[in-house]
Amino acid sequence: MTKPPQPNRVIRGDALAVMRKWPEACIDHCIADPPFNMSKKKGLGWAFSSHVTMQETWDQFESDDFFRFNVEWLREVCRVVKPNGNIIVFGTYHNIYELGFILQSGLHRRILNSIVWYKPNAQPNITARMLTESTEQLIWAVNGAPAGKDKASGWTFDYWRAKEFNGGKQLRNLWEFGVTPKSERKEGSHPSQKPLGLIERLVELSTARGDLILDPFGGAGTLAVAAEAHGRDWVLVESTPEYATLARARLKAARAARRRKERDQG
């Protein structure tokens, strides 16, 4: 018998295997930062820099395997997220077009917006053979509508909070955030770690207080930190032991900092 996940837990395991144990419609929303398949088995070096490209084994797939993986995890997310729940997915040109195709044409989900995250301090291109990649893209989709309705229409969006973020004007879909600062890597770091401010904005705009948010690729635990800061519940799934440990350490540090702040204000 399947059981819904306990909220506010970091689950160590494979995202697909874990989600398949859950019942349908047990999660309010999903904000996912999946593998991009941009790692190289041999890091690409540069004559003038010690930098190499990502070499994470969890981010390495053959072409057909990667497509199959994306279909399977997105299908499970659509199954466990409630009708009209938001599904927000990060990507770059390595995977974003494939994810959009699967969501729209394969799973027939409604795509509401694309969001472009612009990084003013993005890392230079080390090949000197193409433009510097300074953005990531996010797909904002909504899960299927309840039975008997043709199209999802009741998704969560805090329009007024969005205007507050933009000085009282409608918020555009081009968001500027610098890459994750060192201050957010004190307990360790993840190669694709997102800045806390970016995830907090997504949490505030696309979920409501008390909602349960899933990140099936938990990484450094940024979603959990952001969710707790804004009164949401969360559940993370992470396959790599060191990153699951990192997520728990960041949560512990964030909770301690919040308690200190409350004591100072009280």
CSV table of N, CA and C in Angstrom, one decimal, residues 1-12 15 17-29 76-77 79-82 210-216 233-237:
chain,number,residue,atom,x,y,z
A,1,MET,N,0.8,-1.2,0.0
A,1,MET,CA,0.0,0.0,0.0
A,1,MET,C,0.9,1.3,0.0
A,2,THR,N,0.6,2.2,-0.9
A,2,THR,CA,1.4,3.4,-1.0
A,2,THR,C,1.0,4.4,0.1
A,3,LYS,N,2.0,5.1,0.5
A,3,LYS,CA,1.7,6.2,1.5
A,3,LYS,C,2.3,7.5,1.0
A,4,PRO,N,1.6,8.6,1.4
A,4,PRO,CA,2.2,9.9,1.0
A,4,PRO,C,3.5,10.2,1.7
A,5,PRO,N,4.3,11.0,1.2
A,5,PRO,CA,5.6,11.3,1.9
A,5,PRO,C,5.3,12.2,3.1
A,6,GLN,N,6.2,11.9,4.1
A,6,GLN,CA,6.1,12.8,5.3
A,6,GLN,C,6.7,14.1,4.9
A,7,PRO,N,6.1,15.2,5.3
A,7,PRO,CA,6.7,16.5,4.9
A,7,PRO,C,7.9,16.9,5.7
A,8,ASN,N,8.7,17.8,5.1
A,8,ASN,CA,9.9,18.3,5.7
A,8,ASN,C,10.9,17.3,6.0
A,9,ARG,N,11.2,16.4,5.0
A,9,ARG,CA,12.2,15.4,5.1
A,9,ARG,C,13.0,15.3,3.9
A,10,VAL,N,14.3,15.1,4.1
A,10,VAL,CA,15.3,14.8,3.0
A,10,VAL,C,15.3,13.3,2.8
A,11,ILE,N,14.9,12.8,1.7
A,11,ILE,CA,14.8,11.3,1.4
A,11,ILE,C,16.0,10.9,0.5
A,12,ARG,N,16.8,10.0,1.0
A,12,ARG,CA,18.0,9.6,0.2
A,12,ARG,C,17.5,8.4,-0.6
A,15,ALA,N,15.0,9.3,-7.4
A,15,ALA,CA,13.7,10.1,-7.5
A,15,ALA,C,12.6,9.2,-8.1
A,17,ALA,N,12.3,5.9,-8.2
A,17,ALA,CA,11.9,4.8,-7.3
A,17,ALA,C,11.1,5.3,-6.1
A,18,VAL,N,11.5,6.5,-5.6
A,18,VAL,CA,10.8,7.0,-4.4
A,18,VAL,C,9.4,7.5,-4.8
A,19,MET,N,9.3,8.2,-5.9
A,19,MET,CA,8.0,8.8,-6.3
A,19,MET,C,7.0,7.7,-6.6
A,20,ARG,N,7.5,6.6,-7.2
A,20,ARG,CA,6.6,5.5,-7.5
A,20,ARG,C,5.9,4.8,-6.3
A,21,LYS,N,6.4,5.1,-5.2
A,21,LYS,CA,5.8,4.5,-3.9
A,21,LYS,C,4.7,5.4,-3.4
A,22,TRP,N,4.6,6.6,-3.9
A,22,TRP,CA,3.6,7.5,-3.4
A,22,TRP,C,2.3,7.4,-4.1
A,23,PRO,N,1.2,7.7,-3.5
A,23,PRO,CA,-0.1,7.8,-4.2
A,23,PRO,C,-0.3,9.0,-5.1
A,24,GLU,N,-1.3,8.9,-5.9
A,24,GLU,CA,-1.5,10.1,-6.8
A,24,GLU,C,-2.0,11.3,-6.0
A,25,ALA,N,-1.6,12.5,-6.6
A,25,ALA,CA,-2.1,13.8,-6.1
A,25,ALA,C,-1.8,14.0,-4.6
A,26,CYS,N,-0.6,13.6,-4.2
A,26,CYS,CA,-0.2,13.8,-2.8
A,26,CYS,C,0.7,15.0,-2.5
A,27,ILE,N,1.0,15.7,-3.6
A,27,ILE,CA,1.9,16.9,-3.5
A,27,ILE,C,1.2,18.1,-4.1
A,28,ASP,N,1.4,19.3,-3.5
A,28,ASP,CA,0.7,20.5,-4.1
A,28,ASP,C,1.4,21.0,-5.3
A,29,HIS,N,2.8,21.1,-5.2
A,29,HIS,CA,3.5,21.7,-6.4
A,29,HIS,C,4.9,21.1,-6.4
A,76,GLU,N,6.0,10.9,-13.6
A,76,GLU,CA,5.8,10.6,-12.1
A,76,GLU,C,5.4,11.9,-11.4
A,77,VAL,N,6.1,13.0,-11.7
A,77,VAL,CA,5.7,14.3,-11.1
A,77,VAL,C,4.3,14.6,-11.4
A,79,ARG,N,1.9,12.7,-12.0
A,79,ARG,CA,1.0,11.8,-11.3
A,79,ARG,C,0.9,12.2,-9.8
A,80,VAL,N,2.0,12.5,-9.2
A,80,VAL,CA,1.9,12.8,-7.7
A,80,VAL,C,1.5,14.2,-7.4
A,81,VAL,N,1.6,15.2,-8.3
A,81,VAL,CA,1.2,16.5,-8.1
A,81,VAL,C,-0.3,16.6,-8.2
A,82,LYS,N,-1.0,17.4,-7.4
A,82,LYS,CA,-2.4,17.5,-7.5
A,82,LYS,C,-2.9,18.3,-8.7
A,210,GLY,N,1.5,26.8,3.8
A,210,GLY,CA,1.0,25.5,4.1
A,210,GLY,C,1.1,24.4,3.0
A,211,ASP,N,1.4,24.8,1.8
A,211,ASP,CA,1.5,23.9,0.7
A,211,ASP,C,2.7,23.0,0.9
A,212,LEU,N,2.6,21.8,0.2
A,212,LEU,CA,3.7,20.9,0.2
A,212,LEU,C,4.4,20.9,-1.1
A,213,ILE,N,5.7,21.2,-1.2
A,213,ILE,CA,6.4,21.4,-2.4
A,213,ILE,C,7.4,20.3,-2.5
A,214,LEU,N,7.5,19.7,-3.7
A,214,LEU,CA,8.5,18.6,-4.0
A,214,LEU,C,9.6,19.1,-4.8
A,215,ASP,N,10.9,18.7,-4.4
A,215,ASP,CA,12.0,18.8,-5.3
A,215,ASP,C,12.6,17.4,-5.4
A,216,PRO,N,12.4,16.8,-6.6
A,216,PRO,CA,12.8,15.4,-6.7
A,216,PRO,C,14.3,15.2,-6.9
A,233,ASP,N,5.6,23.6,3.5
A,233,ASP,CA,6.2,22.4,3.7
A,233,ASP,C,6.9,21.9,2.5
A,234,TRP,N,7.8,20.9,2.6
A,234,TRP,CA,8.6,20.5,1.5
A,234,TRP,C,9.0,19.0,1.7
A,235,VAL,N,9.4,18.4,0.6
A,235,VAL,CA,10.0,17.1,0.6
A,235,VAL,C,11.1,17.1,-0.5
A,236,LEU,N,12.3,16.6,-0.1
A,236,LEU,CA,13.4,16.5,-1.1
A,236,LEU,C,13.7,15.1,-1.3
A,237,VAL,N,14.1,14.7,-2.5
A,237,VAL,CA,14.7,13.4,-2.8
A,237,VAL,C,16.0,13.7,-3.4
